[in-house]
mmCIF file of C-alpha atoms and ligand atoms in Angstrom:
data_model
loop_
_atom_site.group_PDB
_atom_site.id
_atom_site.type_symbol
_atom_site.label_atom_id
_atom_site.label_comp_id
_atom_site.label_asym_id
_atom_site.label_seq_id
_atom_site.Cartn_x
_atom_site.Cartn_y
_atom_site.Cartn_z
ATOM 1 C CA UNK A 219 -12.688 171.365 182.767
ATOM 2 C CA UNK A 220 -11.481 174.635 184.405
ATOM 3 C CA UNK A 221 -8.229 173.371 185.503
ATOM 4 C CA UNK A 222 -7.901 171.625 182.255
ATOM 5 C CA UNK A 223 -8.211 174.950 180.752
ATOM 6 C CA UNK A 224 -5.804 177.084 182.937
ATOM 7 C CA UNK A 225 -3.482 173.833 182.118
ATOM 8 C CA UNK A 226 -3.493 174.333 178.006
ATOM 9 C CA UNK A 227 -3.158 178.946 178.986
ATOM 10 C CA UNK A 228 0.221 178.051 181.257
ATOM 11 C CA UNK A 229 0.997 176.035 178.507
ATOM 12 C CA UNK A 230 0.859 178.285 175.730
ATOM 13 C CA UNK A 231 2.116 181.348 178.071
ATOM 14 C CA UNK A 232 5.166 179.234 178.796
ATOM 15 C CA UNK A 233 5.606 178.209 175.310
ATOM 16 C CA UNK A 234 5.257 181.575 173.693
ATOM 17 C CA UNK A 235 8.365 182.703 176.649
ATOM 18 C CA UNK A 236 10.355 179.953 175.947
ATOM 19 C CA UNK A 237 10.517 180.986 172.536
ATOM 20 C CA UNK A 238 10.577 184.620 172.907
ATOM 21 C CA UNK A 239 13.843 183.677 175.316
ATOM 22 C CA UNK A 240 15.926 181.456 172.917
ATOM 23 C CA UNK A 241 15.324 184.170 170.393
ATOM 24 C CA UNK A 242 16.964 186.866 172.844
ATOM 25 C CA UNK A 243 19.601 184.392 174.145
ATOM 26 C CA UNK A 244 20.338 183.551 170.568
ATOM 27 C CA UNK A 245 20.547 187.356 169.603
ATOM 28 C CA UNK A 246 23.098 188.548 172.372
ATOM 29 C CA UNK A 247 24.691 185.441 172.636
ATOM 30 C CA UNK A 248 25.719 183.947 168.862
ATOM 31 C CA UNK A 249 28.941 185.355 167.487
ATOM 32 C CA UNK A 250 29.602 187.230 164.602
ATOM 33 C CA UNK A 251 30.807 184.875 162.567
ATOM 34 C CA UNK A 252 34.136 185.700 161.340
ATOM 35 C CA UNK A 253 35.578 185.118 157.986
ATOM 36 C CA UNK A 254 36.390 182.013 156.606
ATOM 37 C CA UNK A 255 39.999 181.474 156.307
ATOM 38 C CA UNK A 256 41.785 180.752 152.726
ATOM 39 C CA UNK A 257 42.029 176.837 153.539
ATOM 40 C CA UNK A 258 38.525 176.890 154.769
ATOM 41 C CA UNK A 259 37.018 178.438 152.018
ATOM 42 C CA UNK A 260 39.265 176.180 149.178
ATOM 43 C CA UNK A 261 37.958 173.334 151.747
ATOM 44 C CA UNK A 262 34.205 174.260 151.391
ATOM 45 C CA UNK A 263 34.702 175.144 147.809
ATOM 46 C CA UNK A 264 35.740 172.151 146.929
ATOM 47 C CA UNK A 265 33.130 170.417 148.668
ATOM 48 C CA UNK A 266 30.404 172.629 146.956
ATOM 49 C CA UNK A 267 32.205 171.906 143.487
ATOM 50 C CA UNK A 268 31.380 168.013 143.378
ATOM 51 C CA UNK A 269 28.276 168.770 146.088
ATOM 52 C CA UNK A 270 26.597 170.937 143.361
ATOM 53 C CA UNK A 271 27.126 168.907 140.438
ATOM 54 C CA UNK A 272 29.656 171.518 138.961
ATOM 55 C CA UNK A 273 31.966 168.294 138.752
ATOM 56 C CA UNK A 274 29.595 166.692 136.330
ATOM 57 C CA UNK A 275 30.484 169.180 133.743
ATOM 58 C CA UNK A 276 33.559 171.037 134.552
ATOM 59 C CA UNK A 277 36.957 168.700 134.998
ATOM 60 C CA UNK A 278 39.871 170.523 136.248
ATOM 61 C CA UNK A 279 41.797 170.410 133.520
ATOM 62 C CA UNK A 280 39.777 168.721 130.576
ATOM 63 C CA UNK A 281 36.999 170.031 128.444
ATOM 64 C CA UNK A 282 33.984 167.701 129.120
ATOM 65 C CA UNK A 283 30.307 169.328 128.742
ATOM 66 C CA UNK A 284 31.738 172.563 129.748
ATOM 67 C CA UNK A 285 34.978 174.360 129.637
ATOM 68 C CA UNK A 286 37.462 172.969 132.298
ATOM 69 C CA UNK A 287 38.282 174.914 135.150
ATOM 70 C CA UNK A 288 41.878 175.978 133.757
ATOM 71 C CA UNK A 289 40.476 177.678 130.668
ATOM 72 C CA UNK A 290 37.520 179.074 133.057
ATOM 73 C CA UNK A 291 39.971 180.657 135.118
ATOM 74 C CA UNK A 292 42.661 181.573 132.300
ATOM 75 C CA UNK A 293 40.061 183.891 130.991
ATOM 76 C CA UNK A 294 38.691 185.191 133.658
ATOM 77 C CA UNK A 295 42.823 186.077 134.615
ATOM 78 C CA UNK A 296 41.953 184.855 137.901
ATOM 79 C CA UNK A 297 39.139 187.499 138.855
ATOM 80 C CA UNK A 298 37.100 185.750 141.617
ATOM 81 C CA UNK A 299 34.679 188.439 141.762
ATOM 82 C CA UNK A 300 33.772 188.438 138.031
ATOM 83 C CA UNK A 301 33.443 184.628 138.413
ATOM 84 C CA UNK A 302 31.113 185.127 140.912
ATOM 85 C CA UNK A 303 28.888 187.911 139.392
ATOM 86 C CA UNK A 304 28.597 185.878 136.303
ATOM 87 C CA UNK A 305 27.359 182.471 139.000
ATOM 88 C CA UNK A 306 24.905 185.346 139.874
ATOM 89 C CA UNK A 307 23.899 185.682 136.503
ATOM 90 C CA UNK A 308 25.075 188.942 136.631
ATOM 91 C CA UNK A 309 27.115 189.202 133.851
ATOM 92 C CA UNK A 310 27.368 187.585 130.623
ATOM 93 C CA UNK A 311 29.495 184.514 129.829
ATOM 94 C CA UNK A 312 32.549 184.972 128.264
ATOM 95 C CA UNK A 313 34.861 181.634 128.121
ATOM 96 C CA UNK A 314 32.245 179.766 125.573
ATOM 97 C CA UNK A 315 29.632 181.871 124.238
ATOM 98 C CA UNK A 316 28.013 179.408 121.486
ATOM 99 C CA UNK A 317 24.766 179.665 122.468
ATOM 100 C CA UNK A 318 23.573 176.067 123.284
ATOM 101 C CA UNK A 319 26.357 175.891 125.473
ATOM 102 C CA UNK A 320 25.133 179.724 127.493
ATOM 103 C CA UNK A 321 22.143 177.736 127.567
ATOM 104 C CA UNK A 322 22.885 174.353 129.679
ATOM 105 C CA UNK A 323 24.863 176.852 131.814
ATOM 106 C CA UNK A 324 22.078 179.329 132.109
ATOM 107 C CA UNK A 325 19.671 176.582 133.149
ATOM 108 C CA UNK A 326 21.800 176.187 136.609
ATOM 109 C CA UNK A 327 22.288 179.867 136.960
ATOM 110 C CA UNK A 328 18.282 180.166 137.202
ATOM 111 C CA UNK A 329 18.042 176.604 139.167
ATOM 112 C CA UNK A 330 20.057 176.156 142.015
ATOM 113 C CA UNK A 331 22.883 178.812 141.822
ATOM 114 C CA UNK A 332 20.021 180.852 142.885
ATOM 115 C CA UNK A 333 20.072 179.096 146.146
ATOM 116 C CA UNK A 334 23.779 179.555 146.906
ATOM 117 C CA UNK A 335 24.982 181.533 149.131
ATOM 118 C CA UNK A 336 27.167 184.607 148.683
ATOM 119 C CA UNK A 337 29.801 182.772 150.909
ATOM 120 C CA UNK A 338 29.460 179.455 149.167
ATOM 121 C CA UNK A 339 30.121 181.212 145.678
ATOM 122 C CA UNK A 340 32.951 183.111 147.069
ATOM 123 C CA UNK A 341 34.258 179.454 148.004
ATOM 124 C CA UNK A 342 33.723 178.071 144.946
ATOM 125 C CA UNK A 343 35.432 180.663 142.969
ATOM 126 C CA UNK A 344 38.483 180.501 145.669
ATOM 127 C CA UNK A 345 38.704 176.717 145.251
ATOM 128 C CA UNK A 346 38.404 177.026 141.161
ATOM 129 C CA UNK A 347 41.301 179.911 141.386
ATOM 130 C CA UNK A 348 43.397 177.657 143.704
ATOM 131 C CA UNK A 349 43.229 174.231 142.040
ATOM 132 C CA UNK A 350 44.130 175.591 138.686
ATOM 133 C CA UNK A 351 47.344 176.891 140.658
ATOM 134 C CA UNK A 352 49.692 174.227 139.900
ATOM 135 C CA UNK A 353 48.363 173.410 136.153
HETATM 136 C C1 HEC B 518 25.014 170.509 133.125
HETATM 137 C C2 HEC B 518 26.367 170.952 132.945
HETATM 138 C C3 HEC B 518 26.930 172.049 133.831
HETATM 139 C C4 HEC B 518 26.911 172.134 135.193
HETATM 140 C C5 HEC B 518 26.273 171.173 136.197
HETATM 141 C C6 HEC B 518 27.667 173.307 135.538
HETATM 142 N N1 HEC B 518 28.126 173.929 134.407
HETATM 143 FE FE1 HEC B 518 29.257 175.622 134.326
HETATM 144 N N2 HEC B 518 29.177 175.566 132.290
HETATM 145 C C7 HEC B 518 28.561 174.593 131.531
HETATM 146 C C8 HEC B 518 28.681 174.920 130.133
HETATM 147 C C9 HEC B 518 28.141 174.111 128.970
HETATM 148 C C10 HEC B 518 29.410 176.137 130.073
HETATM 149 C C11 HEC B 518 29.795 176.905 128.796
HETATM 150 C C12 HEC B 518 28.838 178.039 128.517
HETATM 151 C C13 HEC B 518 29.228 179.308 129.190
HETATM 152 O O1 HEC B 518 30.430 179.606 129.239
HETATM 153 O O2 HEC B 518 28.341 180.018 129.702
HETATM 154 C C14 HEC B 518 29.715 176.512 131.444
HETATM 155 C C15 HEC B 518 30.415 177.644 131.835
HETATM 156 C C16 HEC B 518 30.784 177.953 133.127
HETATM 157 C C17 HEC B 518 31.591 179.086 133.494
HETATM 158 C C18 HEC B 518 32.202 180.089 132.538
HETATM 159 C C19 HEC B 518 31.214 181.165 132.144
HETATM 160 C C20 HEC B 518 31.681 182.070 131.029
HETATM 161 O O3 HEC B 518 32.036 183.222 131.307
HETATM 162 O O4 HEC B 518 31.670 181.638 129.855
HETATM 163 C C21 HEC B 518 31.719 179.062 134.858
HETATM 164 C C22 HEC B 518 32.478 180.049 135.721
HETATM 165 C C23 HEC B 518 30.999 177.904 135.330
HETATM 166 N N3 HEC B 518 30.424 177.255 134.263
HETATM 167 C C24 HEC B 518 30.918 177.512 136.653
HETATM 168 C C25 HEC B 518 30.118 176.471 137.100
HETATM 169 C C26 HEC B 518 29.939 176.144 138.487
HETATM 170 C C27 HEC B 518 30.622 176.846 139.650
HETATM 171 C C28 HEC B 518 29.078 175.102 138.555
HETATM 172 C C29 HEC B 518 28.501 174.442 139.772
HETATM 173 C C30 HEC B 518 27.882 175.298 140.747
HETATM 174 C C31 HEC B 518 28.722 174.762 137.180
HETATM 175 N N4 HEC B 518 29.380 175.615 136.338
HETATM 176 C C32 HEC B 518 27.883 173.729 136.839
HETATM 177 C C33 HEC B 518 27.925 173.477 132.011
HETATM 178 C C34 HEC B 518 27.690 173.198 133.335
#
């Protein structure tokens, strides 16, 4: 029973280390990571665009439940960052303001946007910006 014991002690000693250790291995050793890089980001924010469901409601160039991404991005004259503190329901909408429209929007603003990273958003605004590029 003793040995049994100073068994389950090592084991818990060792396993509180171990732990202890990858957290201090993983704090020197992971890099910062850097930036993404333009293609990256359009890459991930593309991804993201159908990943998210934005896709379901927002065609590139057509108006479907929401406005398309052209007439998104012709109002916003391109400004990723205002894009981005509106995802954040920061700001108020401004391309379609009828209010059952806000509304649907809203609902994803308070759902899962809320779950997005500040470097996913900044990829999905950098996609939305680039695709419209050639309409
Ligand atoms: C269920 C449908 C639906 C989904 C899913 C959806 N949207 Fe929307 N979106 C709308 C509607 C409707 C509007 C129009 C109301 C408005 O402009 O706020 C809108 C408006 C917008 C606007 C313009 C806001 C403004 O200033 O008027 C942006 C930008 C936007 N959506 C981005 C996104 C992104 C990015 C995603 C995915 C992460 C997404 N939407 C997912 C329905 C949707």
């Amino acid at each position: 029973m003793r040995t049994f014991s100073f068994f389950i002690l090592v084991l818990i000693f060792f396993s509180c280390s171990t732990d202890k250790l990858t957290e201090k291995v993983q704090k020197h050793t992971a890099p910062q990571r850097p930036e993404l890089s333009l293609d990256s980001k359009i890459f991930l924010g593309n991804r993201l665009f159908s990943e998210k469901t934005c896709i379901t409601c927002h065609s590139v160039t057509r108006k479907k439940i929401g406005p398309s991404v052209v007439h998104i991005i012709k109002d916003y004259n391109k400004d990723k960052s205002a894009i981005i503190a509106f995802l954040k329901g920061k700001s108020k909408p401004i391309v379609d303001t009828t209010s059952s429209q806000v509304a649907i929007m809203q609902a994803n603003i308070d759902g899962f946007l809320k779950k997005i990273t500040d470097e996913e958003l900044d990829a999905i605004a950098t996609y939305m910006v680039h695709v419209t590029e050639k309409k």
